[in-house]
PDB file of C-alpha atoms in Angstrom:
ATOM      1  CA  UNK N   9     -36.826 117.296  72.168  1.00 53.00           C
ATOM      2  CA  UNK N  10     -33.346 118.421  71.637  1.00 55.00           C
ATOM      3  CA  UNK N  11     -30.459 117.060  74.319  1.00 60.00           C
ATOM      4  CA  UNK N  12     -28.732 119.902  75.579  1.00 65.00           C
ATOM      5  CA  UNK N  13     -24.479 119.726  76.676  1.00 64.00           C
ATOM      6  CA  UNK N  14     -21.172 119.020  74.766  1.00 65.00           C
ATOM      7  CA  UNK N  15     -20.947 116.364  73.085  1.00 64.00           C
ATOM      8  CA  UNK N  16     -17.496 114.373  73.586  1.00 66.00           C
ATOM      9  CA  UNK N  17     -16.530 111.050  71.512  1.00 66.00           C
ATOM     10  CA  UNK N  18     -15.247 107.889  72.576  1.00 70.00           C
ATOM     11  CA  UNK N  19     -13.938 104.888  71.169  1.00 75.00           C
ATOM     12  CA  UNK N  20     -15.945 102.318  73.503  1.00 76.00           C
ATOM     13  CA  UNK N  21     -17.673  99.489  71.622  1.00 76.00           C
ATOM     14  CA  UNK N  22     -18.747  96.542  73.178  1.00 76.00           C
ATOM     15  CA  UNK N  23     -15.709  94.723  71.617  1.00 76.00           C
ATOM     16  CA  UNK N  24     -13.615  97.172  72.085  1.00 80.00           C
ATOM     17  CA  UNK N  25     -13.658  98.268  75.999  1.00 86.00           C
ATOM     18  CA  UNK N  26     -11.296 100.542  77.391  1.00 91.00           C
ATOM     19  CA  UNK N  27     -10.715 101.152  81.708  1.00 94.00           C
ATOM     20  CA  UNK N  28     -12.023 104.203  83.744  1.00 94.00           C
ATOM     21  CA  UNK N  29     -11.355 105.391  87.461  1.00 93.00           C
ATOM     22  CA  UNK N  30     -13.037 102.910  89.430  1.00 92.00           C
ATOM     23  CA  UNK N  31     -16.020 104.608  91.688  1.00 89.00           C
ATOM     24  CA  UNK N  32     -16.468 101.716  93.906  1.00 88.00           C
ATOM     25  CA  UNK N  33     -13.034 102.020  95.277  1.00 84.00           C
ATOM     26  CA  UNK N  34     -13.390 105.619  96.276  1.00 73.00           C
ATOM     27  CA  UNK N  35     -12.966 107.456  99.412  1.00 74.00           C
ATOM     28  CA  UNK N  36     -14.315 110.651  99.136  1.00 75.00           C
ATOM     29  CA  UNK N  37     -13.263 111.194  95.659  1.00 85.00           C
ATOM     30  CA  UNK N  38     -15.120 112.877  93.192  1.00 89.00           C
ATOM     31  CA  UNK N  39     -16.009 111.508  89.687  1.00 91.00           C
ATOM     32  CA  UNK N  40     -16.337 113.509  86.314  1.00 93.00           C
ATOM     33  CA  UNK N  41     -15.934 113.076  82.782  1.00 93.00           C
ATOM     34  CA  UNK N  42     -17.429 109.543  82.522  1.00 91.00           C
ATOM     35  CA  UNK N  43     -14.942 108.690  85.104  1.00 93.00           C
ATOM     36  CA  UNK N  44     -11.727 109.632  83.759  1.00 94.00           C
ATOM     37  CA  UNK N  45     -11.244 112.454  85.898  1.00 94.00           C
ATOM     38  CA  UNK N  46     -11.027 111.931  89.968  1.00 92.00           C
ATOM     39  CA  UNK N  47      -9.748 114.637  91.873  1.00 90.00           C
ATOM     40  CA  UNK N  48      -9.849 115.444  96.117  1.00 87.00           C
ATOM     41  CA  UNK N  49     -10.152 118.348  97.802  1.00 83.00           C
ATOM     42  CA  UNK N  50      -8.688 117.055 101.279  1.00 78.00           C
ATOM     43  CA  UNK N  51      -5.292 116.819 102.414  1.00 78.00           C
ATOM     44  CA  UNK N  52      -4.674 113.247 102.800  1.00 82.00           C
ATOM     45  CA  UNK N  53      -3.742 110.477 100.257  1.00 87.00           C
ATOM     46  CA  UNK N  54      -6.193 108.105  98.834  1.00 86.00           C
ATOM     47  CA  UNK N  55      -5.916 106.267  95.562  1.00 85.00           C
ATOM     48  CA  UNK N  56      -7.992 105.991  92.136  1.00 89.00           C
ATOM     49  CA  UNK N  57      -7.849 102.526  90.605  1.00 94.00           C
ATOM     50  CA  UNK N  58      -8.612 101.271  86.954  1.00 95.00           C
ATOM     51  CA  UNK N  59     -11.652  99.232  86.509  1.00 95.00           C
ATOM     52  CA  UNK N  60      -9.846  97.017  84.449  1.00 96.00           C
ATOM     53  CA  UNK N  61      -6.826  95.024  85.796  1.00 97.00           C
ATOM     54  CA  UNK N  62      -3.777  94.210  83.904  1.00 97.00           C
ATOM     55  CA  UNK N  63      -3.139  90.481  82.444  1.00 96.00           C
ATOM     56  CA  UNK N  64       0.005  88.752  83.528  1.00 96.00           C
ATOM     57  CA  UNK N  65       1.415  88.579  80.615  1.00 97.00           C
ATOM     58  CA  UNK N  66       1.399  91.277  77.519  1.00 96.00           C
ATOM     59  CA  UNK N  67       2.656  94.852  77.399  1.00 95.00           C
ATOM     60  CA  UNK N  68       0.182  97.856  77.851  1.00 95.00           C
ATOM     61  CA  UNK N  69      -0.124 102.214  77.484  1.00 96.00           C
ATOM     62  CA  UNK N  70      -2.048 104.751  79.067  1.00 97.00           C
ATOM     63  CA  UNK N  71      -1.302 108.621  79.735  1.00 97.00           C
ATOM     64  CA  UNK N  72      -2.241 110.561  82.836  1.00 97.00           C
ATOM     65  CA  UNK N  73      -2.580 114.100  83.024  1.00 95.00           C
ATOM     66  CA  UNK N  74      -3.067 116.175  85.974  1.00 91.00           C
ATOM     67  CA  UNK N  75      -5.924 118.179  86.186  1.00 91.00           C
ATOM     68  CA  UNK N  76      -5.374 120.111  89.889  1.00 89.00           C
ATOM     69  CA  UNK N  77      -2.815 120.103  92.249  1.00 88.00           C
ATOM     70  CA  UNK N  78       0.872 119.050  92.576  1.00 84.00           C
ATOM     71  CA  UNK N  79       0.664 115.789  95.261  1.00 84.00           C
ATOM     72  CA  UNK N  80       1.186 113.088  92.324  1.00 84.00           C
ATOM     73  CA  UNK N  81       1.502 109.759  92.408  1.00 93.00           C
ATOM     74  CA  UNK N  82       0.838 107.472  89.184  1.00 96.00           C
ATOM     75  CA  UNK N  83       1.493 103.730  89.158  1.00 97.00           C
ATOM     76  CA  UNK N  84       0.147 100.532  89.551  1.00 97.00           C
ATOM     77  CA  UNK N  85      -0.613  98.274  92.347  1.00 96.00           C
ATOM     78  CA  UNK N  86      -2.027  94.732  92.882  1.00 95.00           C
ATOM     79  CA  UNK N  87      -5.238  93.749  95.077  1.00 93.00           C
ATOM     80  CA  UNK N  88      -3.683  91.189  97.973  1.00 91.00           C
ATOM     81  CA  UNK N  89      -4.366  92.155 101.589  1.00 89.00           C
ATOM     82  CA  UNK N  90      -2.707  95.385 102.808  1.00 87.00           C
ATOM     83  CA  UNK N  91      -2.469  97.275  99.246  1.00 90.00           C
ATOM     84  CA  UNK N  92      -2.948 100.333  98.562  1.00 89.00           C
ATOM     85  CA  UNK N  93      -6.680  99.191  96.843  1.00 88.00           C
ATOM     86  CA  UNK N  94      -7.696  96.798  99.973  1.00 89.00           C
ATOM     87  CA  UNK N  95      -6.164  99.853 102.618  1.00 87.00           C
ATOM     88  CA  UNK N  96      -8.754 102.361 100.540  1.00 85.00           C
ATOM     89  CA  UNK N  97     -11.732  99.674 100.715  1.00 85.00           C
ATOM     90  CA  UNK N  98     -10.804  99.581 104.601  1.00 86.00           C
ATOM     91  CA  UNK N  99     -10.778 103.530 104.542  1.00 81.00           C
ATOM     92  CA  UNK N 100      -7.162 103.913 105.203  1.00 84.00           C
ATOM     93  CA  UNK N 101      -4.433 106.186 103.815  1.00 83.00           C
ATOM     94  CA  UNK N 102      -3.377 104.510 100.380  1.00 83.00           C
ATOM     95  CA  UNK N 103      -0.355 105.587  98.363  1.00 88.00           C
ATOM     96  CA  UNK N 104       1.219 103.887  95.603  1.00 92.00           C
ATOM     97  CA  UNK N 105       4.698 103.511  96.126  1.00 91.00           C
ATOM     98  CA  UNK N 106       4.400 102.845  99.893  1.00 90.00           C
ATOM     99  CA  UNK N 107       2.097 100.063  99.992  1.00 88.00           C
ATOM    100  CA  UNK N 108       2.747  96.040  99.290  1.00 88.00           C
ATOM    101  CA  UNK N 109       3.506  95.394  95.016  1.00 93.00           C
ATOM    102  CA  UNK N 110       2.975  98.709  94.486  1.00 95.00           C
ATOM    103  CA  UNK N 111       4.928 101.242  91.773  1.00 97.00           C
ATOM    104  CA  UNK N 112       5.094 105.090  91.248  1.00 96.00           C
ATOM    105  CA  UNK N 113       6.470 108.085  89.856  1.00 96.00           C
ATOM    106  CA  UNK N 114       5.843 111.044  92.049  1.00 94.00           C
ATOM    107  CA  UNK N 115       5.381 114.497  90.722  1.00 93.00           C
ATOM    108  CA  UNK N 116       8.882 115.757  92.052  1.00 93.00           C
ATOM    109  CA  UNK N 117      10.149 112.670  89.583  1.00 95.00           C
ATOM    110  CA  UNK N 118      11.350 110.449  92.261  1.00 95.00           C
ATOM    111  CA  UNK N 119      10.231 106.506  91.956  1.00 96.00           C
ATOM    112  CA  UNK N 120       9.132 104.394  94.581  1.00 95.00           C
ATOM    113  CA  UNK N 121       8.221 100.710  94.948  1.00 95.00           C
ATOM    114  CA  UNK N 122       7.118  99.627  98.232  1.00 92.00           C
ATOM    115  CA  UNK N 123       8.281 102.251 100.242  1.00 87.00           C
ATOM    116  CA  UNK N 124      11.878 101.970  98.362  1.00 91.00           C
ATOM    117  CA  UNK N 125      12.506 105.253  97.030  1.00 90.00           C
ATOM    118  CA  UNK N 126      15.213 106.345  94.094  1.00 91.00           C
ATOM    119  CA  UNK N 127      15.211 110.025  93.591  1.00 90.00           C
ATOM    120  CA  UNK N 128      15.730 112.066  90.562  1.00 92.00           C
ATOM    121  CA  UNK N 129      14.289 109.279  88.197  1.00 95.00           C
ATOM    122  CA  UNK N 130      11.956 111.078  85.929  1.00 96.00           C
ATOM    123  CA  UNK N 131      11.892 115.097  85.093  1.00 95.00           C
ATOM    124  CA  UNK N 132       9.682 116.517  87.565  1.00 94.00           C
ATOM    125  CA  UNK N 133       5.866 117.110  86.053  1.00 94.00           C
ATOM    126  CA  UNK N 134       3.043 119.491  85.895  1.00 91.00           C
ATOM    127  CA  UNK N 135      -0.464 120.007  84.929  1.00 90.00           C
ATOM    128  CA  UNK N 136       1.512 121.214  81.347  1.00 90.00           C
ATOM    129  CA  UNK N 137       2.902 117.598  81.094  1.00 94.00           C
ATOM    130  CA  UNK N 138       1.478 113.904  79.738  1.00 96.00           C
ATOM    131  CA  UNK N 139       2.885 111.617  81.355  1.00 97.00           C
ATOM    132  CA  UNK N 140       2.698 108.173  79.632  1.00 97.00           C
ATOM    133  CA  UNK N 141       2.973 104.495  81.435  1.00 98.00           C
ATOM    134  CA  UNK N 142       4.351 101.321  79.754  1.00 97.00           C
ATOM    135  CA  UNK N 143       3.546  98.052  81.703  1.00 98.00           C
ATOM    136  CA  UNK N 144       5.330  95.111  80.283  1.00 98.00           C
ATOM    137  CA  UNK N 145       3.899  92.410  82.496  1.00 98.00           C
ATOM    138  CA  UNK N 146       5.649  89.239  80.779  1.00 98.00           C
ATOM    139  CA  UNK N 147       9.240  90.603  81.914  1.00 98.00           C
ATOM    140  CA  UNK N 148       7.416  92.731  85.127  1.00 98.00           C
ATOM    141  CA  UNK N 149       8.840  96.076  83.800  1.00 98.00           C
ATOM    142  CA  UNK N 150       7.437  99.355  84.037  1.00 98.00           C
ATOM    143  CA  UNK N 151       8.349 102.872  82.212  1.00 98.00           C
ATOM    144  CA  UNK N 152       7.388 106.650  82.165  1.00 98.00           C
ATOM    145  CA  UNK N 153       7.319 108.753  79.931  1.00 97.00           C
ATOM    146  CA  UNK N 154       6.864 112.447  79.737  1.00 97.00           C
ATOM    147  CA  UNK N 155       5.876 114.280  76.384  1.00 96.00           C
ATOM    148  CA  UNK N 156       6.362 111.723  74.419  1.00 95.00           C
ATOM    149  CA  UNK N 157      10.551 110.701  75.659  1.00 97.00           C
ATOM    150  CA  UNK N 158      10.744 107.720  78.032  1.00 97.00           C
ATOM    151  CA  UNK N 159      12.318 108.655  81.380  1.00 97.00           C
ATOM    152  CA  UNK N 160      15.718 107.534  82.780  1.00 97.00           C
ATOM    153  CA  UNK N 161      16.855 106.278  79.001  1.00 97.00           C
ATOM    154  CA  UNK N 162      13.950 103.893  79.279  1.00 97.00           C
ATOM    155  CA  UNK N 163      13.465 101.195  76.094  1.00 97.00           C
ATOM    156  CA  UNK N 164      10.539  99.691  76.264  1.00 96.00           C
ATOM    157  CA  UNK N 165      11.490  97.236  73.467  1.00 95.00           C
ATOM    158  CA  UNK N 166      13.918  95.718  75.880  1.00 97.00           C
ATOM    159  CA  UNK N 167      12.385  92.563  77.168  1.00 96.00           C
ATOM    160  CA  UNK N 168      13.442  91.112  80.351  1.00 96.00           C
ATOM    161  CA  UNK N 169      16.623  93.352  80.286  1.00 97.00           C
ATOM    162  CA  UNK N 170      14.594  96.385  81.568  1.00 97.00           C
ATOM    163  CA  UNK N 171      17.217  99.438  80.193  1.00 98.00           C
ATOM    164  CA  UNK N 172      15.854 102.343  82.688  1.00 97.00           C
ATOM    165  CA  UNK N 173      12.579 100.544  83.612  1.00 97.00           C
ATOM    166  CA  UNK N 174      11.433 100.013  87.332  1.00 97.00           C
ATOM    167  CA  UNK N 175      10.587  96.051  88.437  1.00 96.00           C
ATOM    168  CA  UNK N 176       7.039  95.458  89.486  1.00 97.00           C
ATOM    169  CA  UNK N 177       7.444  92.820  92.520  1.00 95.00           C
ATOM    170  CA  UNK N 178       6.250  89.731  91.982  1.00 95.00           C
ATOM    171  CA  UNK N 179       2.585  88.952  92.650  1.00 94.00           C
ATOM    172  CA  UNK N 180       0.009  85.955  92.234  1.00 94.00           C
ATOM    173  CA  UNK N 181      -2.704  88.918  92.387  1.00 95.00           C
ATOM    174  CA  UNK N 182      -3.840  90.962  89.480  1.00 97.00           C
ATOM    175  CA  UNK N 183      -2.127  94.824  88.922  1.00 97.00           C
ATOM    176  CA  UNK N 184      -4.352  97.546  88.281  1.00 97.00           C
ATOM    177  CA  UNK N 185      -3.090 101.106  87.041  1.00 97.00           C
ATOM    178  CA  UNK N 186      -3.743 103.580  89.755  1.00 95.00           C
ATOM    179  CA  UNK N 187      -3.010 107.270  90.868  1.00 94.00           C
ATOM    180  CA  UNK N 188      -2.739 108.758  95.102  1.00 91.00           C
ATOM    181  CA  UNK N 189      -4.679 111.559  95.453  1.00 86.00           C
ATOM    182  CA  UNK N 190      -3.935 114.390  97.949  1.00 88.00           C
ATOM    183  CA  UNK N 191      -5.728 117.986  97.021  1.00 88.00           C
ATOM    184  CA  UNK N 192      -4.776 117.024  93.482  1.00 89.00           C
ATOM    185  CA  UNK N 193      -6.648 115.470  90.714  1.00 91.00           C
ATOM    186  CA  UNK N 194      -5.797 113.333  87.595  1.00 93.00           C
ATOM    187  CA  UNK N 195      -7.155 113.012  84.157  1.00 95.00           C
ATOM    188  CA  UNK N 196      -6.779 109.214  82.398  1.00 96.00           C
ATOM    189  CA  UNK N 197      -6.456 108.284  78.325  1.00 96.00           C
ATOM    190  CA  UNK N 198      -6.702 104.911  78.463  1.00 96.00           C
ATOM    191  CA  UNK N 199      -7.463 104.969  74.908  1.00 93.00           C
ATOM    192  CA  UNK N 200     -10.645 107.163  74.301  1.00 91.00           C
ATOM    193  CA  UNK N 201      -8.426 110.005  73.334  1.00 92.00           C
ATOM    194  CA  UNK N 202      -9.427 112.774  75.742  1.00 93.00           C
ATOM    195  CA  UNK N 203      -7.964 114.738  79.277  1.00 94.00           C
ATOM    196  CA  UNK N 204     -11.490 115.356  80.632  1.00 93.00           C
ATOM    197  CA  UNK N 205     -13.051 116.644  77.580  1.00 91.00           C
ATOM    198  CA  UNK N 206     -10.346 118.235  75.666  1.00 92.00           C
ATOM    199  CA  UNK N 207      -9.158 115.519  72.914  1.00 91.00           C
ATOM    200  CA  UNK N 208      -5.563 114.667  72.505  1.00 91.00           C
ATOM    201  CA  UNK N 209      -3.812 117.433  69.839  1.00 89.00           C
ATOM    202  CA  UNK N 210      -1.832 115.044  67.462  1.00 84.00           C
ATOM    203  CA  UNK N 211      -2.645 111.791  67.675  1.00 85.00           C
ATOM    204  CA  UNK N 212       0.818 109.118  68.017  1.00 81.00           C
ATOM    205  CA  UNK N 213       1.102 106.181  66.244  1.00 81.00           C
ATOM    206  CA  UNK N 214      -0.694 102.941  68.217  1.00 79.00           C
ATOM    207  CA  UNK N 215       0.810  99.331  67.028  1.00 66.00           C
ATOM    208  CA  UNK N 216      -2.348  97.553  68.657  1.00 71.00           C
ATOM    209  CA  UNK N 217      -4.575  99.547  66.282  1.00 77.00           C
ATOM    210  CA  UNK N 218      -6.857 100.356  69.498  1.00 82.00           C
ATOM    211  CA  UNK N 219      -7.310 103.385  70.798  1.00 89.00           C
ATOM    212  CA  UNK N 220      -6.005 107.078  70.248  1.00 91.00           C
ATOM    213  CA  UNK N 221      -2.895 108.529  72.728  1.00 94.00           C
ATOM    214  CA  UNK N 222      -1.173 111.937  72.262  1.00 94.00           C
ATOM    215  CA  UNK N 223       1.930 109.860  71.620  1.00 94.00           C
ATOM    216  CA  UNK N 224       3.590 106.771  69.675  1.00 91.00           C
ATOM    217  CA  UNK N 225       2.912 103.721  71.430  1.00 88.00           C
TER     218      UNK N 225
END
């Protein structure tokens, strides 16, 4: 018997696991693409969260893509009481950037962190865009990028100084990368190397060896 379908590879090994979008924190989401897609139809915010939290110390990459829609929110949050993951296990509205220890960059390019909002941080992005997400979680600094060039003269590189990065608050819980969803939909590379099933077009450099992005790590 022959398998029918398209065939699409990833770099998952059993010592070598990378994060999806997290099904069993989902509120009338839907799933595709081995879980690296979630999109909703409805008008009214609710969050996809990584399966896979962030460690407290260390500095990590992944690139979101949209996939539908323009309502975009991509961040991170943590897991106490009254974020945006515990409001969506409770079945309440959950937005990054307007919850407890959460961060976000909304479509329009404005930031937010816990309901603080500074506009006109990033270039505003589309479906046309990558946009990529630096967590350094020793100095508690976080950075977009979009095609490739870090937003707001962000540098990585620069420790506990923070050039153009946004502060994640401080939290004994663990972070977990997460997108809002509101009649939109998101695509995740959290290393595999695909948007849904179309593979990334020129592979960027990657320090850690693990793991294929569209751009330089």
């Amino acid at each position: 018997t022959v398998a029918g379908g398209t065939l699409t590879n990833t770099e998952d090994c059993p010592s070598n696991v990378f994060a999806t979008w997290n099904k069993l924190v989902a509120q009338g989401d839907t799933f595709t693409n081995g879980n690296t897609t979630i999109a909703r139809g409805g008008a009214s915010w609710r969050g996809g969260f990584s399966t896979i939290g962030l460690p407290s110390t260390g500095k990590f990459y992944w690139e979101v893509k949209l996939s539908t829609g323009t309502n975009a929110r991509i961040g991170i949050t943590d897991d106490r009481a009254g974020s945006a993951i515990d409001l969506q296990n409770r079945g309440q509205a959950s937005e990054l950037g307007e919850q407890t220890s959460s961060v976000s960059l909304a479509q329009n390019g404005s930031a937010n962190i816990n309901t603080s909002q500074t506009s006109n941080y990033s270039a505003s992005f589309t479906s046309s865009n990558i946009i990529g997400v630096a967590a350094d979680m020793t100095n508690m600094k976080l950075y977009y990028s979009k095609d490739g060039v870090f937003q707001n003269s962000g540098v990585p590189t620069s420790g506990s100084t923070g050039t153009g990065a946004l502060s994640i608050p401080a939290s004994s819980n663990t972070y977990f990368p997460g997108v809002s969803v509101n009649a939109s939909g998101y695509h995740v590379n959290f290393g595999n190397g695909t948007f849904g099933t179309t593979a990334v077009s020129s592979a960027g450099s990657n320090a850690s060896g693990i793991g294929i992005f569209e751009y330089d790590v």
